[in-house]
Amino acid sequence: MTELVDPGDPAAGLAAVVALRRLADRLEDSQVERAMRAGWSWSDVAEVLGVTRQAVHKKHARRLMAAGVALRRR
Amino acid sequence: MSDHKDVRAILVHAARDEARREGSRTIEAEHVLLALAAFEDSAAARLLADAGLTEDAIRTALEQEWEQSLAVAGVAVRAGLLPEATPDRERDPQIGESTKLMLRRAMDAEPKRARFGPMRVLVGLLATDRGRVARALEAAGVDRAALHAKATEALAAGTA
Protein backbone atom coordinates (compact mmCIF):
# COMPACT_ATOMS: atom_id res chain seq x y z
CA MET A 1 0.00 0.00 0.00
CA THR A 2 1.39 3.39 -0.97
CA GLU A 3 1.18 6.11 1.66
CA LEU A 4 -0.49 9.29 0.44
CA VAL A 5 0.11 11.28 3.62
CA ASP A 6 2.11 14.41 2.91
CA PRO A 7 0.92 17.51 4.76
CA GLY A 8 3.10 19.73 2.56
CA ASP A 9 1.39 18.60 -0.63
CA PRO A 10 -1.69 20.64 -1.63
CA ALA A 11 -3.08 17.61 -3.50
CA ALA A 12 -3.12 15.69 -0.21
CA GLY A 13 -4.50 18.66 1.70
CA LEU A 14 -7.32 19.22 -0.79
CA ALA A 15 -8.11 15.50 -0.84
CA ALA A 16 -8.38 15.73 2.94
CA VAL A 17 -11.08 18.40 2.54
CA VAL A 18 -13.10 16.08 0.30
CA ALA A 19 -12.55 13.18 2.70
CA LEU A 20 -13.71 15.25 5.68
CA ARG A 21 -16.90 16.27 3.84
CA ARG A 22 -17.63 12.62 3.09
CA LEU A 23 -17.01 11.78 6.73
CA ALA A 24 -19.31 14.57 7.94
CA ASP A 25 -22.08 13.44 5.55
CA ARG A 26 -21.71 9.83 6.62
CA LEU A 27 -21.75 10.76 10.32
CA GLU A 28 -24.74 13.04 9.88
CA ASP A 29 -26.74 10.32 8.12
CA SER A 30 -25.89 7.65 10.68
CA GLN A 31 -26.20 9.81 13.80
CA VAL A 32 -29.48 11.49 12.83
CA GLU A 33 -30.83 7.99 12.18
CA ARG A 34 -29.55 6.82 15.57
CA ALA A 35 -31.10 9.80 17.38
CA MET A 36 -34.48 9.38 15.69
CA ARG A 37 -34.49 5.66 16.44
CA ALA A 38 -33.84 6.63 20.06
CA GLY A 39 -36.96 8.80 20.00
CA TRP A 40 -35.42 12.26 19.61
CA SER A 41 -37.56 15.01 18.09
CA TRP A 42 -36.63 16.80 14.86
CA SER A 43 -36.28 20.00 16.89
CA ASP A 44 -33.74 18.44 19.24
CA VAL A 45 -31.68 17.02 16.38
CA ALA A 46 -31.85 20.36 14.56
CA GLU A 47 -30.71 22.28 17.63
CA VAL A 48 -27.67 20.08 18.15
CA LEU A 49 -26.76 20.29 14.45
CA GLY A 50 -27.28 24.05 14.46
CA VAL A 51 -29.76 24.02 11.58
CA THR A 52 -33.52 24.57 11.30
CA ARG A 53 -35.98 21.80 12.00
CA GLN A 54 -37.23 22.15 8.43
CA ALA A 55 -33.73 21.64 7.04
CA VAL A 56 -33.05 18.45 8.96
CA HIS A 57 -36.54 17.14 8.23
CA LYS A 58 -36.21 17.82 4.52
CA LYS A 59 -32.84 16.12 4.38
CA HIS A 60 -33.60 12.98 6.38
CA ALA A 61 -37.33 12.35 6.84
CA ARG A 62 -37.98 10.39 3.65
CA ARG A 63 -34.94 8.18 4.15
CA LEU A 64 -35.81 7.40 7.77
CA MET A 65 -39.48 6.73 7.06
CA ALA A 66 -38.45 4.34 4.30
CA ALA A 67 -36.04 2.72 6.78
CA GLY A 68 -38.98 2.07 9.08
CA VAL A 69 -38.00 4.52 11.83
CA ALA A 70 -40.99 5.58 13.92
CA LEU A 71 -40.78 9.37 13.76
CA ARG A 72 -42.17 11.77 16.34
CA ARG A 73 -44.27 14.62 15.08
CA ARG A 74 -42.32 17.44 16.64
CA MET B 1 -23.52 -6.68 -27.01
CA SER B 2 -26.17 -3.99 -26.84
CA ASP B 3 -25.82 -0.73 -28.74
CA HIS B 4 -23.92 2.24 -27.39
CA LYS B 5 -26.95 4.06 -25.99
CA ASP B 6 -27.71 1.03 -23.88
CA VAL B 7 -24.13 0.86 -22.66
CA ARG B 8 -24.27 4.45 -21.48
CA ALA B 9 -27.64 4.00 -19.86
CA ILE B 10 -26.53 0.84 -18.09
CA LEU B 11 -23.36 2.52 -16.82
CA VAL B 12 -25.17 5.60 -15.55
CA HIS B 13 -27.82 3.44 -13.93
CA ALA B 14 -25.22 1.27 -12.17
CA ALA B 15 -23.14 4.29 -11.15
CA ARG B 16 -26.26 5.94 -9.70
CA ASP B 17 -26.90 2.79 -7.65
CA GLU B 18 -23.34 2.99 -6.33
CA ALA B 19 -23.79 6.64 -5.36
CA ARG B 20 -27.10 5.90 -3.66
CA ARG B 21 -25.62 2.96 -1.81
CA GLU B 22 -23.01 5.11 -0.11
CA GLY B 23 -25.40 7.97 0.58
CA SER B 24 -23.77 10.30 -1.95
CA ARG B 25 -25.84 13.17 -3.34
CA THR B 26 -23.87 13.09 -6.58
CA ILE B 27 -22.61 10.47 -9.01
CA GLU B 28 -18.84 10.84 -9.03
CA ALA B 29 -16.12 9.28 -11.16
CA GLU B 30 -15.42 6.59 -8.56
CA HIS B 31 -19.02 5.38 -8.84
CA VAL B 32 -18.62 5.10 -12.60
CA LEU B 33 -15.37 3.17 -12.10
CA LEU B 34 -17.14 0.68 -9.83
CA ALA B 35 -19.96 0.33 -12.35
CA LEU B 36 -17.44 -0.20 -15.14
CA ALA B 37 -15.56 -2.90 -13.22
CA ALA B 38 -18.86 -4.72 -12.73
CA PHE B 39 -19.80 -4.34 -16.39
CA GLU B 40 -19.73 -7.92 -17.62
CA ASP B 41 -18.29 -8.98 -20.93
CA SER B 42 -16.57 -5.67 -21.55
CA ALA B 43 -12.94 -5.32 -22.57
CA ALA B 44 -12.69 -2.36 -20.18
CA ALA B 45 -13.68 -4.50 -17.18
CA ARG B 46 -11.16 -7.15 -18.27
CA LEU B 47 -8.41 -4.55 -18.58
CA LEU B 48 -9.18 -3.34 -15.06
CA ALA B 49 -9.24 -6.90 -13.69
CA ASP B 50 -5.91 -7.66 -15.37
CA ALA B 51 -4.45 -4.73 -13.42
CA GLY B 52 -5.85 -6.22 -10.22
CA LEU B 53 -8.80 -3.82 -10.18
CA THR B 54 -11.78 -6.03 -9.57
CA GLU B 55 -14.88 -4.42 -8.09
CA ASP B 56 -13.85 -5.55 -4.60
CA ALA B 57 -10.29 -4.32 -5.04
CA ILE B 58 -11.58 -0.90 -6.13
CA ARG B 59 -13.84 -0.66 -3.09
CA THR B 60 -10.88 -1.49 -0.85
CA ALA B 61 -8.68 1.05 -2.64
CA LEU B 62 -11.33 3.79 -2.30
CA GLU B 63 -11.63 3.04 1.41
CA GLN B 64 -7.85 3.28 1.76
CA GLU B 65 -7.82 6.57 -0.10
CA TRP B 66 -10.49 7.91 2.24
CA GLU B 67 -8.64 6.82 5.38
CA GLN B 68 -5.33 8.18 4.11
CA SER B 69 -6.83 11.52 3.08
CA LEU B 70 -8.47 11.83 6.50
CA ALA B 71 -5.11 11.07 8.08
CA VAL B 72 -3.67 14.15 6.33
CA ALA B 73 -6.11 16.17 8.45
CA GLY B 74 -5.06 14.24 11.53
CA VAL B 75 -8.24 12.19 11.62
CA ALA B 76 -7.72 8.50 12.28
CA VAL B 77 -10.72 6.52 11.06
CA ARG B 78 -11.22 2.89 10.16
CA ALA B 79 -13.84 3.23 7.45
CA GLY B 80 -15.14 -0.27 8.07
CA LEU B 81 -15.88 0.55 11.71
CA LEU B 82 -17.95 3.68 11.06
CA PRO B 83 -21.65 3.42 11.92
CA GLU B 84 -23.76 2.64 8.88
CA ALA B 85 -26.62 4.82 7.69
CA THR B 86 -29.63 3.33 5.94
CA PRO B 87 -29.38 4.58 2.34
CA ASP B 88 -32.16 6.63 0.79
CA ARG B 89 -33.40 4.36 -1.99
CA GLU B 90 -35.61 7.10 -3.39
CA ARG B 91 -32.78 9.57 -3.74
CA ASP B 92 -31.84 10.51 -7.24
CA PRO B 93 -28.15 11.48 -7.20
CA GLN B 94 -27.20 14.02 -9.84
CA ILE B 95 -24.17 13.87 -12.12
CA GLY B 96 -21.22 15.25 -10.15
CA GLU B 97 -18.36 17.43 -11.38
CA SER B 98 -15.84 14.58 -11.56
CA THR B 99 -18.24 12.63 -13.78
CA LYS B 100 -18.74 15.65 -16.06
CA LEU B 101 -14.97 16.02 -16.42
CA MET B 102 -14.64 12.31 -17.12
CA LEU B 103 -17.30 12.47 -19.84
CA ARG B 104 -15.61 15.46 -21.47
CA ARG B 105 -12.24 13.68 -21.45
CA ALA B 106 -13.83 10.52 -22.80
CA MET B 107 -15.44 12.44 -25.67
CA ASP B 108 -12.14 14.16 -26.46
CA ALA B 109 -10.21 10.89 -26.68
CA GLU B 110 -9.11 9.81 -30.16
CA PRO B 111 -10.57 8.48 -32.40
CA LYS B 112 -13.38 10.94 -31.77
CA ARG B 113 -15.81 9.43 -34.24
CA ALA B 114 -15.68 5.98 -32.69
CA ARG B 115 -18.60 4.84 -30.57
CA PHE B 116 -19.02 5.77 -26.95
CA GLY B 117 -18.54 2.50 -25.09
CA PRO B 118 -16.99 1.23 -21.86
CA MET B 119 -13.40 1.56 -23.12
CA ARG B 120 -13.94 5.25 -23.90
CA VAL B 121 -15.35 5.74 -20.41
CA LEU B 122 -12.28 4.01 -18.97
CA VAL B 123 -9.95 6.28 -20.97
CA GLY B 124 -11.84 9.28 -19.56
CA LEU B 125 -11.59 7.96 -16.02
CA LEU B 126 -7.86 7.34 -16.24
CA ALA B 127 -6.97 10.59 -18.03
CA THR B 128 -6.32 12.59 -14.86
CA ASP B 129 -3.95 12.36 -11.92
CA ARG B 130 -6.37 14.39 -9.79
CA GLY B 131 -9.33 13.21 -7.79
CA ARG B 132 -10.40 10.12 -5.90
CA VAL B 133 -10.04 7.64 -8.76
CA ALA B 134 -6.39 8.54 -9.36
CA ARG B 135 -5.64 8.58 -5.65
CA ALA B 136 -7.36 5.25 -5.04
CA LEU B 137 -5.38 3.66 -7.87
CA GLU B 138 -2.21 5.07 -6.35
CA ALA B 139 -3.19 3.63 -2.97
CA ALA B 140 -3.69 0.26 -4.65
CA GLY B 141 -0.23 0.48 -6.22
CA VAL B 142 -1.61 0.57 -9.76
CA ASP B 143 0.31 2.43 -12.48
CA ARG B 144 -2.50 4.70 -13.68
CA ALA B 145 -0.53 6.24 -16.55
CA ALA B 146 0.39 2.81 -17.95
CA LEU B 147 -3.22 1.64 -17.64
CA HIS B 148 -4.40 4.82 -19.37
CA ALA B 149 -1.96 4.14 -22.21
CA LYS B 150 -3.30 0.60 -22.60
CA ALA B 151 -6.91 1.76 -22.63
CA THR B 152 -6.09 4.51 -25.14
CA GLU B 153 -4.38 1.94 -27.36
CA ALA B 154 -7.37 -0.41 -27.14
CA LEU B 155 -9.74 2.44 -28.02
CA ALA B 156 -7.57 3.42 -31.00
CA ALA B 157 -7.59 -0.23 -32.12
CA GLY B 158 -11.37 -0.11 -32.26
CA THR B 159 -12.29 -1.70 -28.93
CA ALA B 160 -15.52 -0.26 -27.66
PDB file of C-alpha atoms in Angstrom:
ATOM      1  CA  MET A   1       0.000   0.000   0.000  1.00  0.00           C
ATOM      2  CA  THR A   2       1.385   3.393  -0.974  1.00  0.00           C
ATOM      3  CA  GLU A   3       1.182   6.108   1.664  1.00  0.00           C
ATOM      4  CA  LEU A   4      -0.487   9.288   0.445  1.00  0.00           C
ATOM      5  CA  VAL A   5       0.109  11.284   3.617  1.00  0.00           C
ATOM      6  CA  ASP A   6       2.105  14.408   2.913  1.00  0.00           C
ATOM      7  CA  PRO A   7       0.919  17.510   4.762  1.00  0.00           C
ATOM      8  CA  GLY A   8       3.102  19.726   2.556  1.00  0.00           C
ATOM      9  CA  ASP A   9       1.392  18.603  -0.632  1.00  0.00           C
ATOM     10  CA  PRO A  10      -1.687  20.635  -1.629  1.00  0.00           C
ATOM     11  CA  ALA A  11      -3.076  17.607  -3.503  1.00  0.00           C
ATOM     12  CA  ALA A  12      -3.117  15.685  -0.209  1.00  0.00           C
ATOM     13  CA  GLY A  13      -4.499  18.660   1.703  1.00  0.00           C
ATOM     14  CA  LEU A  14      -7.320  19.216  -0.788  1.00  0.00           C
ATOM     15  CA  ALA A  15      -8.106  15.503  -0.840  1.00  0.00           C
ATOM     16  CA  ALA A  16      -8.381  15.730   2.944  1.00  0.00           C
ATOM     17  CA  VAL A  17     -11.084  18.401   2.540  1.00  0.00           C
ATOM     18  CA  VAL A  18     -13.097  16.081   0.301  1.00  0.00           C
ATOM     19  CA  ALA A  19     -12.549  13.180   2.699  1.00  0.00           C
ATOM     20  CA  LEU A  20     -13.713  15.249   5.680  1.00  0.00           C
ATOM     21  CA  ARG A  21     -16.903  16.268   3.837  1.00  0.00           C
ATOM     22  CA  ARG A  22     -17.629  12.618   3.086  1.00  0.00           C
ATOM     23  CA  LEU A  23     -17.007  11.785   6.732  1.00  0.00           C
ATOM     24  CA  ALA A  24     -19.314  14.575   7.942  1.00  0.00           C
ATOM     25  CA  ASP A  25     -22.076  13.441   5.551  1.00  0.00           C
ATOM     26  CA  ARG A  26     -21.705   9.835   6.623  1.00  0.00           C
ATOM     27  CA  LEU A  27     -21.751  10.765  10.319  1.00  0.00           C
ATOM     28  CA  GLU A  28     -24.742  13.040   9.883  1.00  0.00           C
ATOM     29  CA  ASP A  29     -26.736  10.320   8.119  1.00  0.00           C
ATOM     30  CA  SER A  30     -25.889   7.650  10.683  1.00  0.00           C
ATOM     31  CA  GLN A  31     -26.203   9.811  13.803  1.00  0.00           C
ATOM     32  CA  VAL A  32     -29.480  11.486  12.830  1.00  0.00           C
ATOM     33  CA  GLU A  33     -30.828   7.990  12.182  1.00  0.00           C
ATOM     34  CA  ARG A  34     -29.546   6.817  15.566  1.00  0.00           C
ATOM     35  CA  ALA A  35     -31.104   9.805  17.380  1.00  0.00           C
ATOM     36  CA  MET A  36     -34.479   9.381  15.690  1.00  0.00           C
ATOM     37  CA  ARG A  37     -34.492   5.660  16.444  1.00  0.00           C
ATOM     38  CA  ALA A  38     -33.841   6.633  20.065  1.00  0.00           C
ATOM     39  CA  GLY A  39     -36.959   8.803  19.997  1.00  0.00           C
ATOM     40  CA  TRP A  40     -35.422  12.264  19.613  1.00  0.00           C
ATOM     41  CA  SER A  41     -37.565  15.009  18.086  1.00  0.00           C
ATOM     42  CA  TRP A  42     -36.629  16.796  14.863  1.00  0.00           C
ATOM     43  CA  SER A  43     -36.282  20.003  16.888  1.00  0.00           C
ATOM     44  CA  ASP A  44     -33.738  18.436  19.239  1.00  0.00           C
ATOM     45  CA  VAL A  45     -31.679  17.022  16.379  1.00  0.00           C
ATOM     46  CA  ALA A  46     -31.854  20.361  14.560  1.00  0.00           C
ATOM     47  CA  GLU A  47     -30.712  22.283  17.629  1.00  0.00           C
ATOM     48  CA  VAL A  48     -27.675  20.077  18.151  1.00  0.00           C
ATOM     49  CA  LEU A  49     -26.760  20.290  14.446  1.00  0.00           C
ATOM     50  CA  GLY A  50     -27.285  24.049  14.462  1.00  0.00           C
ATOM     51  CA  VAL A  51     -29.761  24.019  11.582  1.00  0.00           C
ATOM     52  CA  THR A  52     -33.518  24.573  11.301  1.00  0.00           C
ATOM     53  CA  ARG A  53     -35.985  21.803  12.003  1.00  0.00           C
ATOM     54  CA  GLN A  54     -37.233  22.146   8.428  1.00  0.00           C
ATOM     55  CA  ALA A  55     -33.734  21.638   7.045  1.00  0.00           C
ATOM     56  CA  VAL A  56     -33.046  18.455   8.959  1.00  0.00           C
ATOM     57  CA  HIS A  57     -36.539  17.137   8.229  1.00  0.00           C
ATOM     58  CA  LYS A  58     -36.210  17.825   4.516  1.00  0.00           C
ATOM     59  CA  LYS A  59     -32.841  16.118   4.376  1.00  0.00           C
ATOM     60  CA  HIS A  60     -33.599  12.979   6.376  1.00  0.00           C
ATOM     61  CA  ALA A  61     -37.334  12.349   6.842  1.00  0.00           C
ATOM     62  CA  ARG A  62     -37.981  10.391   3.649  1.00  0.00           C
ATOM     63  CA  ARG A  63     -34.942   8.177   4.150  1.00  0.00           C
ATOM     64  CA  LEU A  64     -35.814   7.401   7.769  1.00  0.00           C
ATOM     65  CA  MET A  65     -39.479   6.728   7.064  1.00  0.00           C
ATOM     66  CA  ALA A  66     -38.448   4.338   4.304  1.00  0.00           C
ATOM     67  CA  ALA A  67     -36.044   2.718   6.777  1.00  0.00           C
ATOM     68  CA  GLY A  68     -38.984   2.074   9.083  1.00  0.00           C
ATOM     69  CA  VAL A  69     -37.996   4.517  11.828  1.00  0.00           C
ATOM     70  CA  ALA A  70     -40.989   5.580  13.916  1.00  0.00           C
ATOM     71  CA  LEU A  71     -40.782   9.367  13.759  1.00  0.00           C
ATOM     72  CA  ARG A  72     -42.166  11.769  16.343  1.00  0.00           C
ATOM     73  CA  ARG A  73     -44.274  14.625  15.081  1.00  0.00           C
ATOM     74  CA  ARG A  74     -42.320  17.438  16.635  1.00  0.00           C
TER      75      ARG A  74
ATOM     76  CA  MET B   1     -23.520  -6.680 -27.012  1.00  0.00           C
ATOM     77  CA  SER B   2     -26.167  -3.991 -26.843  1.00  0.00           C
ATOM     78  CA  ASP B   3     -25.818  -0.734 -28.744  1.00  0.00           C
ATOM     79  CA  HIS B   4     -23.918   2.241 -27.391  1.00  0.00           C
ATOM     80  CA  LYS B   5     -26.946   4.063 -25.994  1.00  0.00           C
ATOM     81  CA  ASP B   6     -27.712   1.026 -23.880  1.00  0.00           C
ATOM     82  CA  VAL B   7     -24.134   0.860 -22.664  1.00  0.00           C
ATOM     83  CA  ARG B   8     -24.265   4.452 -21.481  1.00  0.00           C
ATOM     84  CA  ALA B   9     -27.641   4.004 -19.860  1.00  0.00           C
ATOM     85  CA  ILE B  10     -26.527   0.840 -18.087  1.00  0.00           C
ATOM     86  CA  LEU B  11     -23.364   2.515 -16.823  1.00  0.00           C
ATOM     87  CA  VAL B  12     -25.172   5.605 -15.551  1.00  0.00           C
ATOM     88  CA  HIS B  13     -27.821   3.444 -13.927  1.00  0.00           C
ATOM     89  CA  ALA B  14     -25.223   1.274 -12.168  1.00  0.00           C
ATOM     90  CA  ALA B  15     -23.138   4.293 -11.147  1.00  0.00           C
ATOM     91  CA  ARG B  16     -26.257   5.940  -9.701  1.00  0.00           C
ATOM     92  CA  ASP B  17     -26.904   2.786  -7.651  1.00  0.00           C
ATOM     93  CA  GLU B  18     -23.341   2.989  -6.331  1.00  0.00           C
ATOM     94  CA  ALA B  19     -23.786   6.641  -5.358  1.00  0.00           C
ATOM     95  CA  ARG B  20     -27.100   5.900  -3.658  1.00  0.00           C
ATOM     96  CA  ARG B  21     -25.625   2.962  -1.806  1.00  0.00           C
ATOM     97  CA  GLU B  22     -23.008   5.113  -0.106  1.00  0.00           C
ATOM     98  CA  GLY B  23     -25.397   7.971   0.575  1.00  0.00           C
ATOM     99  CA  SER B  24     -23.772  10.303  -1.950  1.00  0.00           C
ATOM    100  CA  ARG B  25     -25.841  13.172  -3.341  1.00  0.00           C
ATOM    101  CA  THR B  26     -23.868  13.092  -6.579  1.00  0.00           C
ATOM    102  CA  ILE B  27     -22.606  10.470  -9.015  1.00  0.00           C
ATOM    103  CA  GLU B  28     -18.836  10.835  -9.026  1.00  0.00           C
ATOM    104  CA  ALA B  29     -16.117   9.283 -11.160  1.00  0.00           C
ATOM    105  CA  GLU B  30     -15.425   6.587  -8.563  1.00  0.00           C
ATOM    106  CA  HIS B  31     -19.020   5.384  -8.843  1.00  0.00           C
ATOM    107  CA  VAL B  32     -18.620   5.100 -12.604  1.00  0.00           C
ATOM    108  CA  LEU B  33     -15.373   3.166 -12.101  1.00  0.00           C
ATOM    109  CA  LEU B  34     -17.138   0.676  -9.834  1.00  0.00           C
ATOM    110  CA  ALA B  35     -19.959   0.331 -12.350  1.00  0.00           C
ATOM    111  CA  LEU B  36     -17.442  -0.200 -15.141  1.00  0.00           C
ATOM    112  CA  ALA B  37     -15.563  -2.899 -13.217  1.00  0.00           C
ATOM    113  CA  ALA B  38     -18.863  -4.716 -12.725  1.00  0.00           C
ATOM    114  CA  PHE B  39     -19.804  -4.344 -16.385  1.00  0.00           C
ATOM    115  CA  GLU B  40     -19.727  -7.919 -17.616  1.00  0.00           C
ATOM    116  CA  ASP B  41     -18.289  -8.976 -20.931  1.00  0.00           C
ATOM    117  CA  SER B  42     -16.567  -5.674 -21.554  1.00  0.00           C
ATOM    118  CA  ALA B  43     -12.939  -5.318 -22.573  1.00  0.00           C
ATOM    119  CA  ALA B  44     -12.689  -2.359 -20.180  1.00  0.00           C
ATOM    120  CA  ALA B  45     -13.676  -4.496 -17.175  1.00  0.00           C
ATOM    121  CA  ARG B  46     -11.156  -7.145 -18.273  1.00  0.00           C
ATOM    122  CA  LEU B  47      -8.405  -4.545 -18.582  1.00  0.00           C
ATOM    123  CA  LEU B  48      -9.183  -3.340 -15.058  1.00  0.00           C
ATOM    124  CA  ALA B  49      -9.244  -6.896 -13.689  1.00  0.00           C
ATOM    125  CA  ASP B  50      -5.910  -7.657 -15.368  1.00  0.00           C
ATOM    126  CA  ALA B  51      -4.447  -4.729 -13.421  1.00  0.00           C
ATOM    127  CA  GLY B  52      -5.853  -6.216 -10.217  1.00  0.00           C
ATOM    128  CA  LEU B  53      -8.798  -3.823 -10.179  1.00  0.00           C
ATOM    129  CA  THR B  54     -11.782  -6.028  -9.570  1.00  0.00           C
ATOM    130  CA  GLU B  55     -14.877  -4.417  -8.090  1.00  0.00           C
ATOM    131  CA  ASP B  56     -13.854  -5.545  -4.595  1.00  0.00           C
ATOM    132  CA  ALA B  57     -10.288  -4.318  -5.040  1.00  0.00           C
ATOM    133  CA  ILE B  58     -11.579  -0.902  -6.131  1.00  0.00           C
ATOM    134  CA  ARG B  59     -13.841  -0.658  -3.086  1.00  0.00           C
ATOM    135  CA  THR B  60     -10.879  -1.486  -0.853  1.00  0.00           C
ATOM    136  CA  ALA B  61      -8.684   1.054  -2.638  1.00  0.00           C
ATOM    137  CA  LEU B  62     -11.332   3.787  -2.297  1.00  0.00           C
ATOM    138  CA  GLU B  63     -11.631   3.044   1.405  1.00  0.00           C
ATOM    139  CA  GLN B  64      -7.845   3.282   1.764  1.00  0.00           C
ATOM    140  CA  GLU B  65      -7.815   6.567  -0.100  1.00  0.00           C
ATOM    141  CA  TRP B  66     -10.490   7.908   2.245  1.00  0.00           C
ATOM    142  CA  GLU B  67      -8.639   6.820   5.376  1.00  0.00           C
ATOM    143  CA  GLN B  68      -5.330   8.181   4.112  1.00  0.00           C
ATOM    144  CA  SER B  69      -6.827  11.519   3.082  1.00  0.00           C
ATOM    145  CA  LEU B  70      -8.473  11.834   6.500  1.00  0.00           C
ATOM    146  CA  ALA B  71      -5.108  11.073   8.084  1.00  0.00           C
ATOM    147  CA  VAL B  72      -3.675  14.146   6.334  1.00  0.00           C
ATOM    148  CA  ALA B  73      -6.114  16.169   8.446  1.00  0.00           C
ATOM    149  CA  GLY B  74      -5.063  14.244  11.529  1.00  0.00           C
ATOM    150  CA  VAL B  75      -8.240  12.187  11.620  1.00  0.00           C
ATOM    151  CA  ALA B  76      -7.716   8.495  12.278  1.00  0.00           C
ATOM    152  CA  VAL B  77     -10.721   6.524  11.060  1.00  0.00           C
ATOM    153  CA  ARG B  78     -11.222   2.893  10.162  1.00  0.00           C
ATOM    154  CA  ALA B  79     -13.838   3.234   7.448  1.00  0.00           C
ATOM    155  CA  GLY B  80     -15.140  -0.268   8.071  1.00  0.00           C
ATOM    156  CA  LEU B  81     -15.881   0.550  11.707  1.00  0.00           C
ATOM    157  CA  LEU B  82     -17.945   3.680  11.059  1.00  0.00           C
ATOM    158  CA  PRO B  83     -21.647   3.419  11.923  1.00  0.00           C
ATOM    159  CA  GLU B  84     -23.760   2.641   8.885  1.00  0.00           C
ATOM    160  CA  ALA B  85     -26.625   4.816   7.693  1.00  0.00           C
ATOM    161  CA  THR B  86     -29.634   3.332   5.940  1.00  0.00           C
ATOM    162  CA  PRO B  87     -29.378   4.581   2.342  1.00  0.00           C
ATOM    163  CA  ASP B  88     -32.158   6.626   0.790  1.00  0.00           C
ATOM    164  CA  ARG B  89     -33.400   4.363  -1.994  1.00  0.00           C
ATOM    165  CA  GLU B  90     -35.606   7.099  -3.386  1.00  0.00           C
ATOM    166  CA  ARG B  91     -32.778   9.566  -3.740  1.00  0.00           C
ATOM    167  CA  ASP B  92     -31.843  10.510  -7.239  1.00  0.00           C
ATOM    168  CA  PRO B  93     -28.152  11.476  -7.197  1.00  0.00           C
ATOM    169  CA  GLN B  94     -27.202  14.018  -9.841  1.00  0.00           C
ATOM    170  CA  ILE B  95     -24.172  13.874 -12.125  1.00  0.00           C
ATOM    171  CA  GLY B  96     -21.216  15.253 -10.153  1.00  0.00           C
ATOM    172  CA  GLU B  97     -18.365  17.434 -11.383  1.00  0.00           C
ATOM    173  CA  SER B  98     -15.837  14.582 -11.561  1.00  0.00           C
ATOM    174  CA  THR B  99     -18.236  12.628 -13.785  1.00  0.00           C
ATOM    175  CA  LYS B 100     -18.740  15.647 -16.057  1.00  0.00           C
ATOM    176  CA  LEU B 101     -14.971  16.023 -16.417  1.00  0.00           C
ATOM    177  CA  MET B 102     -14.635  12.315 -17.119  1.00  0.00           C
ATOM    178  CA  LEU B 103     -17.297  12.467 -19.843  1.00  0.00           C
ATOM    179  CA  ARG B 104     -15.613  15.465 -21.467  1.00  0.00           C
ATOM    180  CA  ARG B 105     -12.241  13.685 -21.454  1.00  0.00           C
ATOM    181  CA  ALA B 106     -13.828  10.519 -22.800  1.00  0.00           C
ATOM    182  CA  MET B 107     -15.437  12.439 -25.667  1.00  0.00           C
ATOM    183  CA  ASP B 108     -12.143  14.163 -26.464  1.00  0.00           C
ATOM    184  CA  ALA B 109     -10.214  10.886 -26.683  1.00  0.00           C
ATOM    185  CA  GLU B 110      -9.113   9.811 -30.159  1.00  0.00           C
ATOM    186  CA  PRO B 111     -10.573   8.483 -32.405  1.00  0.00           C
ATOM    187  CA  LYS B 112     -13.384  10.940 -31.773  1.00  0.00           C
ATOM    188  CA  ARG B 113     -15.807   9.427 -34.245  1.00  0.00           C
ATOM    189  CA  ALA B 114     -15.681   5.977 -32.690  1.00  0.00           C
ATOM    190  CA  ARG B 115     -18.602   4.844 -30.567  1.00  0.00           C
ATOM    191  CA  PHE B 116     -19.023   5.773 -26.947  1.00  0.00           C
ATOM    192  CA  GLY B 117     -18.538   2.501 -25.085  1.00  0.00           C
ATOM    193  CA  PRO B 118     -16.989   1.235 -21.856  1.00  0.00           C
ATOM    194  CA  MET B 119     -13.400   1.558 -23.125  1.00  0.00           C
ATOM    195  CA  ARG B 120     -13.939   5.248 -23.903  1.00  0.00           C
ATOM    196  CA  VAL B 121     -15.346   5.741 -20.412  1.00  0.00           C
ATOM    197  CA  LEU B 122     -12.277   4.011 -18.968  1.00  0.00           C
ATOM    198  CA  VAL B 123      -9.953   6.276 -20.969  1.00  0.00           C
ATOM    199  CA  GLY B 124     -11.842   9.277 -19.563  1.00  0.00           C
ATOM    200  CA  LEU B 125     -11.592   7.959 -16.017  1.00  0.00           C
ATOM    201  CA  LEU B 126      -7.858   7.338 -16.239  1.00  0.00           C
ATOM    202  CA  ALA B 127      -6.975  10.586 -18.033  1.00  0.00           C
ATOM    203  CA  THR B 128      -6.317  12.585 -14.864  1.00  0.00           C
ATOM    204  CA  ASP B 129      -3.948  12.357 -11.916  1.00  0.00           C
ATOM    205  CA  ARG B 130      -6.367  14.393  -9.785  1.00  0.00           C
ATOM    206  CA  GLY B 131      -9.330  13.209  -7.787  1.00  0.00           C
ATOM    207  CA  ARG B 132     -10.402  10.116  -5.899  1.00  0.00           C
ATOM    208  CA  VAL B 133     -10.044   7.643  -8.761  1.00  0.00           C
ATOM    209  CA  ALA B 134      -6.389   8.541  -9.362  1.00  0.00           C
ATOM    210  CA  ARG B 135      -5.642   8.576  -5.646  1.00  0.00           C
ATOM    211  CA  ALA B 136      -7.362   5.249  -5.036  1.00  0.00           C
ATOM    212  CA  LEU B 137      -5.385   3.663  -7.866  1.00  0.00           C
ATOM    213  CA  GLU B 138      -2.212   5.072  -6.353  1.00  0.00           C
ATOM    214  CA  ALA B 139      -3.191   3.634  -2.968  1.00  0.00           C
ATOM    215  CA  ALA B 140      -3.691   0.262  -4.654  1.00  0.00           C
ATOM    216  CA  GLY B 141      -0.233   0.484  -6.217  1.00  0.00           C
ATOM    217  CA  VAL B 142      -1.609   0.574  -9.763  1.00  0.00           C
ATOM    218  CA  ASP B 143       0.311   2.435 -12.476  1.00  0.00           C
ATOM    219  CA  ARG B 144      -2.503   4.700 -13.680  1.00  0.00           C
ATOM    220  CA  ALA B 145      -0.530   6.242 -16.551  1.00  0.00           C
ATOM    221  CA  ALA B 146       0.387   2.812 -17.945  1.00  0.00           C
ATOM    222  CA  LEU B 147      -3.216   1.640 -17.644  1.00  0.00           C
ATOM    223  CA  HIS B 148      -4.397   4.823 -19.372  1.00  0.00           C
ATOM    224  CA  ALA B 149      -1.956   4.143 -22.212  1.00  0.00           C
ATOM    225  CA  LYS B 150      -3.296   0.596 -22.603  1.00  0.00           C
ATOM    226  CA  ALA B 151      -6.908   1.757 -22.627  1.00  0.00           C
ATOM    227  CA  THR B 152      -6.090   4.508 -25.141  1.00  0.00           C
ATOM    228  CA  GLU B 153      -4.383   1.945 -27.364  1.00  0.00           C
ATOM    229  CA  ALA B 154      -7.366  -0.405 -27.145  1.00  0.00           C
ATOM    230  CA  LEU B 155      -9.737   2.435 -28.018  1.00  0.00           C
ATOM    231  CA  ALA B 156      -7.573   3.416 -31.004  1.00  0.00           C
ATOM    232  CA  ALA B 157      -7.595  -0.233 -32.122  1.00  0.00           C
ATOM    233  CA  GLY B 158     -11.374  -0.106 -32.263  1.00  0.00           C
ATOM    234  CA  THR B 159     -12.290  -1.698 -28.934  1.00  0.00           C
ATOM    235  CA  ALA B 160     -15.521  -0.265 -27.662  1.00  0.00           C
TER     236      ALA B 160
END
